């Protein structure tokens, strides 16, 4: 049964719709409505037409009986006969409706369902045709009502029902029918057009959204390409710069060693400045290389015990260069999945900054904490150092940004930019909160990811 219904539905939809039309066209939806109407009316008409035929035949209403048979045949043809265009099917459908309503009017008069069918015809026409054509159903109603009016007035036809009616009562009834037909023709297309423009607007917005999304994806790809290019450039440039720098350093060293006795103190000072500059440049190139390696070379993730890693880090020599050994509190750090080399670099940069940016004669005190929050681990590294002004909270993470001269505090201005890149490599964020003179706290998040 289900299979039969499926096949029948497929045939009706194929016959009564136009595959050329797109979903955005109003005619597409009119056809769908028409096809759906035919789909259900044909089987349901057995409920209305067959008993009607039986009754008409038994009571001698042969006009109605013939009209019922014709309408049934027309419906079968519209639904199942393949050689017709959609417009022809629609016209046949309207013809059938008018045929049955006229036969009902003729046989049963205004108390029968004739007027109801006439009004129903108008509604169907407004649904399946455009507004211009829908008006024709009003004209047709006027013509049919007038013809019946004349027939009643002049008693031209020998029909019992027609003879029973008076022309003025017919006029009142048909005037109401025409009134309702006009209302239908005015309102239904209006509703359709409103829906259509709403759909059109929605499609337009959807198209705009898709094109904006595409633009965004393209820009993102472009930015990623440029980033890769920049990283490659930073790597190549810094790598190539190392060689001539090594030569400068080597010859300066030779100059200092071999001509120490013949050079006066001023020349020695110049050599010292030149070597100092070359050394700083060397550090800068090393940092730049490190920066370009994050995510490009160092990207193998594995399980890391941060407690162990940070503890071994703070016991390293680089923290003992100051007179006072820093006090470090490590608050139960977790085991996470990440890139060991870069995470080590991240903690090393933050801890060494906390030690470096200190007030004179102040013993550095550093606290490192971690908390679990949803998909992320939240870390903080706080110190009791010189602090950072609020206006620099963002810019300190920019490549080469320094707030001090190298005489005040040595550095390349790359440490925090490297930290930012490492944190982003781990799907997180980094930011700072600080009170100048009181100390700073660097916060960062690391996405938990899959535990290995
Ligand atoms: P560098 O330390 O090589 O200058 P960074 O990128 O590590 O470069 O730091 C950028 C700037 O941020 C530093 O010049 C410094 O002024 C400031 N800064 C970084 N860490 C701290 C800190 N813990 N306390 C105060 N200032 C800091």
Coordinates of C-alpha atoms and ligand atoms in Angstrom, one line a residue:
X1 CA 0.0 0.0 0.0
X2 CA 2.8 2.4 1.0
X3 CA 4.7 1.4 -2.1
X4 CA 1.6 2.1 -4.3
X5 CA 1.1 5.5 -2.6
X6 CA 4.8 6.4 -3.1
X7 CA 4.6 5.5 -6.8
X8 CA 1.3 7.5 -7.3
X9 CA 2.8 10.5 -5.5
X10 CA 5.9 10.4 -7.7
X11 CA 3.8 10.4 -10.9
X12 CA 1.5 13.2 -9.7
X13 CA 4.4 15.4 -8.6
X14 CA 6.2 14.7 -11.9
X15 CA 3.1 15.6 -14.0
X16 CA 2.0 18.6 -12.1
X17 CA 5.3 20.5 -11.4
X18 CA 7.8 22.1 -13.7
X19 CA 11.4 21.0 -13.1
X20 CA 12.7 24.2 -14.8
X21 CA 11.4 26.4 -11.9
X22 CA 13.7 27.1 -9.0
X23 CA 12.6 27.1 -5.3
X24 CA 13.0 30.9 -5.2
X25 CA 10.2 31.4 -7.8
X26 CA 6.6 31.9 -6.7
X27 CA 5.4 29.7 -9.6
X28 CA 7.4 26.8 -8.2
X29 CA 5.4 27.0 -5.0
X30 CA 2.1 27.5 -6.8
X31 CA 2.8 24.3 -8.8
X32 CA 3.7 22.4 -5.6
X33 CA 0.4 23.5 -4.1
X34 CA -1.5 22.5 -7.3
X35 CA 0.3 19.1 -7.3
X36 CA -0.5 18.5 -3.6
X37 CA -4.1 19.5 -4.2
X38 CA -4.4 17.0 -7.1
X39 CA -2.6 14.4 -5.1
X40 CA -5.2 14.4 -2.3
X41 CA -8.3 15.4 -4.2
X42 CA -8.3 12.4 -6.6
X43 CA -8.5 9.7 -3.8
X44 CA -10.6 11.9 -1.6
X45 CA -13.1 12.7 -4.4
X46 CA -14.3 9.1 -4.0
X47 CA -15.8 10.2 -0.7
X48 CA -17.6 13.2 -2.2
X49 CA -18.3 12.3 -5.9
X50 CA -19.1 8.6 -5.8
X51 CA -22.0 9.0 -3.2
X52 CA -23.0 12.1 -5.1
X53 CA -23.2 10.1 -8.3
X54 CA -25.2 7.4 -6.7
X55 CA -27.7 9.9 -5.2
X56 CA -27.9 11.9 -8.5
X57 CA -28.6 8.8 -10.5
X58 CA -31.3 7.5 -8.0
X59 CA -33.1 10.9 -7.8
X60 CA -33.0 11.4 -11.6
X61 CA -30.5 14.3 -11.5
X62 CA -28.8 13.1 -14.7
X63 CA -27.0 16.4 -15.4
X64 CA -25.2 16.1 -12.1
X65 CA -24.5 12.5 -12.6
X66 CA -22.8 13.1 -16.0
X67 CA -20.9 16.1 -14.5
X68 CA -19.6 14.0 -11.7
X69 CA -18.4 11.3 -14.1
X70 CA -16.7 13.9 -16.2
X71 CA -15.0 15.6 -13.3
X72 CA -13.7 12.2 -12.0
X73 CA -12.2 11.5 -15.5
X74 CA -10.7 15.0 -15.7
X75 CA -9.1 14.5 -12.3
X76 CA -7.6 11.1 -13.3
X77 CA -6.3 12.7 -16.5
X78 CA -4.7 15.7 -14.7
X79 CA -3.0 13.4 -12.2
X80 CA -1.9 10.5 -14.4
X81 CA -2.0 11.3 -18.1
X82 CA 1.6 12.1 -19.1
X83 CA 1.2 14.2 -22.3
X84 CA 0.0 17.5 -20.9
X85 CA 1.7 20.7 -19.8
X86 CA 1.3 22.0 -16.2
X87 CA -0.7 25.0 -17.4
X88 CA -3.1 22.7 -19.4
X89 CA -3.6 20.6 -16.3
X90 CA -4.3 23.7 -14.2
X91 CA -6.9 24.9 -16.8
X92 CA -8.5 21.5 -16.9
X93 CA -8.6 21.5 -13.1
X94 CA -10.5 24.9 -13.1
X95 CA -12.8 23.7 -15.8
X96 CA -13.7 20.6 -13.7
X97 CA -14.4 22.8 -10.7
X98 CA -16.6 25.1 -12.6
X99 CA -18.4 22.2 -14.3
X100 CA -19.2 20.5 -11.0
X101 CA -20.3 23.8 -9.4
X102 CA -22.5 24.7 -12.4
X103 CA -24.1 21.2 -12.4
X104 CA -24.7 21.5 -8.6
X105 CA -26.2 24.9 -9.0
X106 CA -28.4 23.8 -11.9
X107 CA -29.5 20.6 -10.1
X108 CA -29.7 21.7 -6.5
X109 CA -30.0 25.4 -6.6
X110 CA -28.6 27.9 -4.0
X111 CA -29.3 25.6 -1.1
X112 CA -27.1 22.9 -2.5
X113 CA -23.2 23.0 -2.4
X114 CA -23.1 24.7 -5.9
X115 CA -22.3 28.2 -4.5
X116 CA -19.7 26.7 -2.1
X117 CA -18.0 25.0 -5.0
X118 CA -18.0 28.2 -7.0
X119 CA -16.3 30.0 -4.1
X120 CA -13.9 27.0 -3.7
X121 CA -13.0 27.4 -7.4
X122 CA -12.1 31.0 -6.9
X123 CA -9.9 30.1 -3.9
X124 CA -8.1 27.3 -5.9
X125 CA -7.5 29.7 -8.8
X126 CA -6.0 32.4 -6.5
X127 CA -3.7 29.7 -5.1
X128 CA -2.5 28.2 -8.3
X129 CA -2.5 31.1 -10.7
X130 CA -1.0 34.6 -10.6
X131 CA -3.2 37.6 -9.5
X132 CA -4.0 38.7 -13.1
X133 CA -5.5 35.3 -14.0
X134 CA -7.3 35.0 -10.6
X135 CA -9.5 38.0 -11.4
X136 CA -10.9 35.9 -14.3
X137 CA -12.5 33.7 -11.7
X138 CA -14.4 36.7 -10.3
X139 CA -15.6 37.5 -13.9
X140 CA -16.6 33.9 -14.4
X141 CA -18.6 33.9 -11.2
X142 CA -20.4 37.0 -12.3
X143 CA -21.2 35.4 -15.7
X144 CA -22.4 32.2 -14.1
X145 CA -24.5 33.9 -11.5
X146 CA -26.0 36.2 -14.2
X147 CA -26.9 33.3 -16.4
X148 CA -28.6 31.6 -13.5
X149 CA -30.3 34.8 -12.6
X150 CA -31.7 35.2 -16.1
X151 CA -32.8 31.6 -16.2
X152 CA -34.6 32.1 -12.9
X153 CA -36.1 35.4 -14.0
X154 CA -37.3 34.3 -17.4
X155 CA -38.0 30.7 -16.3
X156 CA -36.3 29.5 -19.5
X157 CA -35.4 26.1 -18.3
X158 CA -37.7 23.4 -17.1
X159 CA -35.9 22.7 -13.8
X160 CA -37.9 22.3 -10.6
X161 CA -35.3 24.0 -8.5
X162 CA -34.9 27.0 -10.8
X163 CA -38.6 27.4 -10.9
X164 CA -38.8 27.4 -7.1
X165 CA -36.6 30.4 -6.7
X166 CA -37.3 34.1 -7.0
X167 CA -34.8 36.3 -9.0
X168 CA -34.3 38.8 -6.1
X169 CA -33.3 36.2 -3.5
X170 CA -30.9 34.7 -6.1
X171 CA -29.5 38.2 -6.7
X172 CA -28.8 38.6 -2.9
X173 CA -27.1 35.2 -2.6
X174 CA -25.0 35.6 -5.7
X175 CA -24.0 39.2 -4.7
X176 CA -22.5 37.7 -1.5
X177 CA -20.7 35.1 -3.5
X178 CA -19.1 37.7 -5.8
X179 CA -18.2 39.8 -2.7
X180 CA -16.4 36.8 -1.1
X181 CA -14.7 36.0 -4.5
X182 CA -13.3 39.5 -4.7
X183 CA -12.0 39.3 -1.1
X184 CA -10.3 36.0 -1.9
X185 CA -8.6 37.4 -5.1
X186 CA -7.5 40.5 -3.2
X187 CA -6.1 38.7 -0.1
X188 CA -4.7 35.4 -1.1
X189 CA -2.1 36.7 -3.6
X190 CA -1.2 39.4 -1.1
X191 CA -0.3 36.7 1.4
X192 CA 1.7 34.8 -1.3
X193 CA 3.7 37.8 -2.3
X194 CA 4.4 38.6 1.4
X195 CA 5.7 35.1 2.0
X196 CA 7.6 35.2 -1.2
X197 CA 9.4 38.5 -0.4
X198 CA 10.2 37.1 3.1
X199 CA 11.7 34.0 1.6
X200 CA 13.6 36.1 -0.9
X201 CA 15.0 38.3 1.8
X202 CA 16.0 35.3 3.8
X203 CA 17.8 33.8 0.8
X204 CA 19.5 37.1 0.1
X205 CA 20.7 37.3 3.7
X206 CA 21.9 33.7 3.5
X207 CA 23.8 34.4 0.3
X208 CA 25.3 37.5 1.9
X209 CA 26.3 35.5 4.9
X210 CA 27.9 32.8 2.8
X211 CA 29.8 35.2 0.7
X212 CA 31.0 37.1 3.8
X213 CA 32.1 33.8 5.4
X214 CA 33.9 32.9 2.2
X215 CA 35.7 36.3 2.2
X216 CA 36.6 35.7 5.9
X217 CA 38.0 32.3 5.1
X218 CA 40.0 33.7 2.2
X219 CA 41.4 36.5 4.4
X220 CA 42.3 34.0 7.1
X221 CA 44.1 31.8 4.6
X222 CA 45.9 34.9 3.3
X223 CA 47.0 35.8 6.8
X224 CA 48.1 32.3 7.5
X225 CA 50.1 32.2 4.2
X226 CA 51.7 35.6 5.1
X227 CA 52.5 34.3 8.6
X228 CA 54.2 31.3 7.2
X229 CA 56.1 33.5 4.7
X230 CA 57.1 35.8 7.6
X231 CA 58.3 32.9 9.7
X232 CA 60.3 31.5 6.8
X233 CA 61.8 34.9 6.2
X234 CA 62.6 35.3 9.9
X235 CA 64.3 31.9 9.9
X236 CA 66.3 32.4 6.7
X237 CA 67.3 36.0 7.6
X238 CA 68.4 35.1 11.1
X239 CA 70.1 32.0 9.9
X240 CA 72.0 33.8 7.1
X241 CA 72.9 36.8 9.4
X242 CA 74.6 34.5 11.9
X243 CA 77.5 33.7 9.6
X244 CA 78.7 37.3 8.9
X245 CA 78.1 38.1 12.6
X246 CA 80.3 35.2 13.6
X247 CA 83.0 36.7 11.4
X248 CA 82.7 40.1 13.0
X249 CA 82.9 38.6 16.4
X250 CA 85.9 36.5 15.4
X251 CA 87.9 39.3 13.9
X252 CA 87.1 41.7 16.7
X253 CA 88.3 39.0 19.1
X254 CA 91.6 38.6 17.0
X255 CA 92.0 42.4 17.0
X256 CA 91.6 42.6 20.7
X257 CA 94.0 39.7 21.4
X258 CA 96.7 40.5 18.9
X259 CA 96.8 44.3 19.1
X260 CA 96.0 44.8 22.7
X261 CA 99.4 46.3 23.5
X262 CA 99.4 48.7 20.5
X263 CA 95.8 50.0 20.9
X264 CA 95.2 53.0 23.2
X265 CA 92.4 52.9 25.8
X266 CA 89.9 54.8 23.4
X267 CA 90.4 52.1 20.7
X268 CA 89.9 49.4 23.3
X269 CA 86.7 51.0 24.4
X270 CA 85.5 51.1 20.7
X271 CA 86.3 47.4 20.4
X272 CA 84.4 46.7 23.6
X273 CA 81.3 48.6 22.2
X274 CA 81.6 46.8 18.9
X275 CA 81.8 43.4 20.6
X276 CA 78.9 44.2 22.9
X277 CA 76.8 45.2 20.0
X278 CA 77.7 42.1 18.1
X279 CA 76.9 39.9 21.1
X280 CA 73.5 41.6 21.5
X281 CA 72.8 41.1 17.8
X282 CA 73.8 37.4 18.3
X283 CA 71.2 37.1 21.1
X284 CA 68.6 38.8 19.0
X285 CA 69.2 36.5 16.1
X286 CA 69.0 33.5 18.5
X287 CA 65.7 34.7 19.8
X288 CA 64.4 35.3 16.3
X289 CA 65.4 31.8 15.3
X290 CA 63.6 30.5 18.4
X291 CA 60.5 32.5 17.6
X292 CA 60.4 31.1 14.0
X293 CA 60.9 27.6 15.3
X294 CA 57.8 27.6 17.5
X295 CA 55.1 25.6 15.8
X296 CA 57.3 25.0 12.8
X297 CA 60.1 22.8 14.2
X298 CA 58.9 22.2 17.8
X299 CA 55.4 20.8 17.4
X300 CA 55.4 17.2 18.7
X301 CA 53.0 17.0 21.6
X302 CA 53.5 14.6 24.5
X303 CA 52.6 14.2 28.2
X304 CA 54.5 16.5 30.4
X305 CA 54.7 16.7 34.2
X306 CA 54.9 20.4 34.7
X307 CA 55.7 20.1 38.4
X308 CA 58.9 18.3 37.5
X309 CA 59.7 20.5 34.5
X310 CA 59.3 23.8 36.4
X311 CA 61.2 22.5 39.5
X312 CA 64.2 21.5 37.3
X313 CA 63.9 24.8 35.6
X314 CA 64.2 26.9 38.8
X315 CA 67.1 24.9 39.9
X316 CA 69.0 25.9 36.8
X317 CA 71.9 28.3 36.9
X318 CA 70.2 31.1 35.0
X319 CA 68.2 32.0 38.1
X320 CA 71.3 32.4 40.4
X321 CA 73.0 35.2 38.6
X322 CA 71.6 37.8 41.0
X323 CA 73.0 38.2 44.5
X324 CA 69.8 37.1 46.1
X325 CA 68.4 33.7 45.2
X326 CA 64.7 34.0 44.2
X327 CA 62.0 32.4 46.4
X328 CA 59.8 30.3 44.1
X329 CA 56.4 28.8 45.1
X330 CA 55.2 26.1 42.8
X331 CA 51.6 25.2 43.6
X332 CA 50.9 21.7 42.5
X333 CA 51.2 21.9 38.7
X334 CA 49.4 19.3 36.5
X335 CA 50.5 16.8 34.0
X336 CA 49.4 18.1 30.6
X337 CA 49.7 17.2 26.9
X338 CA 51.9 19.7 25.1
X339 CA 55.1 20.4 23.3
X340 CA 57.9 19.9 25.9
X341 CA 60.5 22.2 24.3
X342 CA 58.2 25.2 23.8
X343 CA 56.5 24.8 27.2
X344 CA 59.9 24.8 28.8
X345 CA 60.7 28.0 26.9
X346 CA 57.4 29.6 28.0
X347 CA 58.1 29.0 31.8
X348 CA 61.7 29.9 31.4
X349 CA 60.9 33.3 29.7
X350 CA 58.3 34.2 32.3
X351 CA 60.4 33.1 35.3
X352 CA 63.6 34.8 34.0
X353 CA 61.6 38.0 33.3
X354 CA 60.2 37.9 36.9
X355 CA 63.8 37.6 38.2
X356 CA 65.1 40.3 35.8
X357 CA 62.6 43.0 36.2
X358 CA 63.2 43.6 39.8
X359 CA 63.7 46.7 42.0
X360 CA 67.2 47.1 43.3
X361 CA 68.0 45.0 46.4
X362 CA 64.7 43.2 46.2
X363 CA 64.7 39.5 46.6
X364 CA 62.5 38.1 43.8
X365 CA 59.6 36.1 44.9
X366 CA 57.7 34.1 42.3
X367 CA 54.4 32.2 42.6
X368 CA 53.3 29.7 39.9
X369 CA 49.8 28.3 40.1
X370 CA 47.5 26.2 37.9
X371 CA 43.8 25.6 38.0
X372 CA 41.5 23.4 35.9
X373 CA 38.7 25.3 34.2
X374 CA 36.5 23.4 31.6
X375 CA 38.5 22.7 28.5
X376 CA 41.5 24.7 29.8
X377 CA 44.3 24.8 32.3
X378 CA 44.7 28.3 33.7
X379 CA 48.2 29.2 34.8
X380 CA 49.6 32.3 36.6
X381 CA 53.2 33.4 37.1
X382 CA 53.3 36.3 39.6
X383 CA 56.3 38.3 40.9
X384 CA 57.1 41.2 43.2
X385 CA 59.0 43.1 40.6
X386 CA 58.8 46.6 39.1
X387 CA 55.4 46.0 37.5
X388 CA 54.1 47.3 34.1
X389 CA 51.9 50.3 33.4
X390 CA 48.4 49.4 32.2
X391 CA 48.9 51.1 28.9
X392 CA 51.5 48.5 28.0
X393 CA 49.5 45.4 29.0
X394 CA 48.9 44.5 25.3
X395 CA 52.0 45.9 23.6
X396 CA 54.5 43.9 25.8
X397 CA 53.6 40.8 23.8
X398 CA 54.5 42.5 20.5
X399 CA 57.7 41.4 18.8
X400 CA 60.7 43.6 19.7
X401 CA 58.6 45.7 22.1
X402 CA 60.7 46.8 25.1
X403 CA 59.9 49.2 27.9
X404 CA 63.5 49.7 29.0
X405 CA 66.9 50.3 27.5
X406 CA 69.4 47.5 27.4
X407 CA 71.5 49.6 29.9
X408 CA 68.6 49.4 32.4
X409 CA 67.6 45.8 31.7
X410 CA 69.2 43.6 29.0
X411 CA 66.9 41.9 26.6
X412 CA 65.8 41.6 23.0
X413 CA 62.1 42.3 23.4
X414 CA 61.2 38.9 22.0
X415 CA 60.6 36.8 25.2
X416 CA 56.9 37.6 25.6
X417 CA 56.2 37.4 21.8
X418 CA 57.7 33.9 21.9
X419 CA 55.5 33.2 25.0
X420 CA 52.4 34.4 23.1
X421 CA 53.2 32.2 20.1
X422 CA 53.7 29.1 22.4
X423 CA 50.4 29.7 24.2
X424 CA 48.6 30.1 20.9
X425 CA 50.3 26.9 19.7
X426 CA 48.6 25.2 22.6
X427 CA 45.1 26.7 21.9
X428 CA 45.3 29.3 24.7
X429 CA 45.6 33.0 25.5
X430 CA 48.1 35.0 27.5
X431 CA 47.6 38.4 29.3
X432 CA 49.1 40.4 32.1
X433 CA 47.8 42.2 35.1
X434 CA 50.1 44.5 37.0
X435 CA 50.5 47.3 39.5
X436 CA 53.6 49.4 38.8
X437 CA 56.0 49.1 41.7
X438 CA 54.1 46.2 43.2
X439 CA 54.6 43.3 40.8
X440 CA 53.1 41.6 37.8
X441 CA 51.0 38.5 37.2
X442 CA 51.2 36.8 33.8
X443 CA 48.1 34.6 33.1
X444 CA 47.9 32.1 30.4
X445 CA 45.6 29.2 29.3
X446 CA 46.5 25.9 27.7
X447 CA 43.8 23.8 26.0
X448 CA 43.7 20.3 27.6
X449 CA 43.3 18.5 24.3
X450 CA 43.5 14.7 24.2
X451 CA 45.4 13.1 27.0
X452 CA 48.1 10.8 25.7
Ligands
LIG1 P1 62.8 41.4 27.0 O1 62.7 40.9 28.4 O2 63.8 40.7 26.2 O3 62.9 42.9 27.0 P2 60.1 40.5 26.7 O4 59.3 40.3 25.5 O5 60.3 39.3 27.6 O6 61.5 41.1 26.3 O7 59.4 41.6 27.6 C1 59.0 42.8 27.0 C2 58.9 43.9 28.0 O8 57.9 43.6 29.0 C3 60.2 44.0 28.8 O9 61.1 44.9 28.1 C4 59.7 44.6 30.1 O10 59.6 46.0 30.1 C5 58.3 44.1 30.2 N1 58.3 42.9 31.2 C6 58.3 41.6 30.9 N2 58.1 40.8 31.9 C7 58.1 41.7 33.0 C8 57.9 41.5 34.4 N3 57.8 40.3 34.9 N4 57.8 42.6 35.2 C9 57.9 43.8 34.6 N5 58.1 44.1 33.3 C10 58.1 43.0 32.5

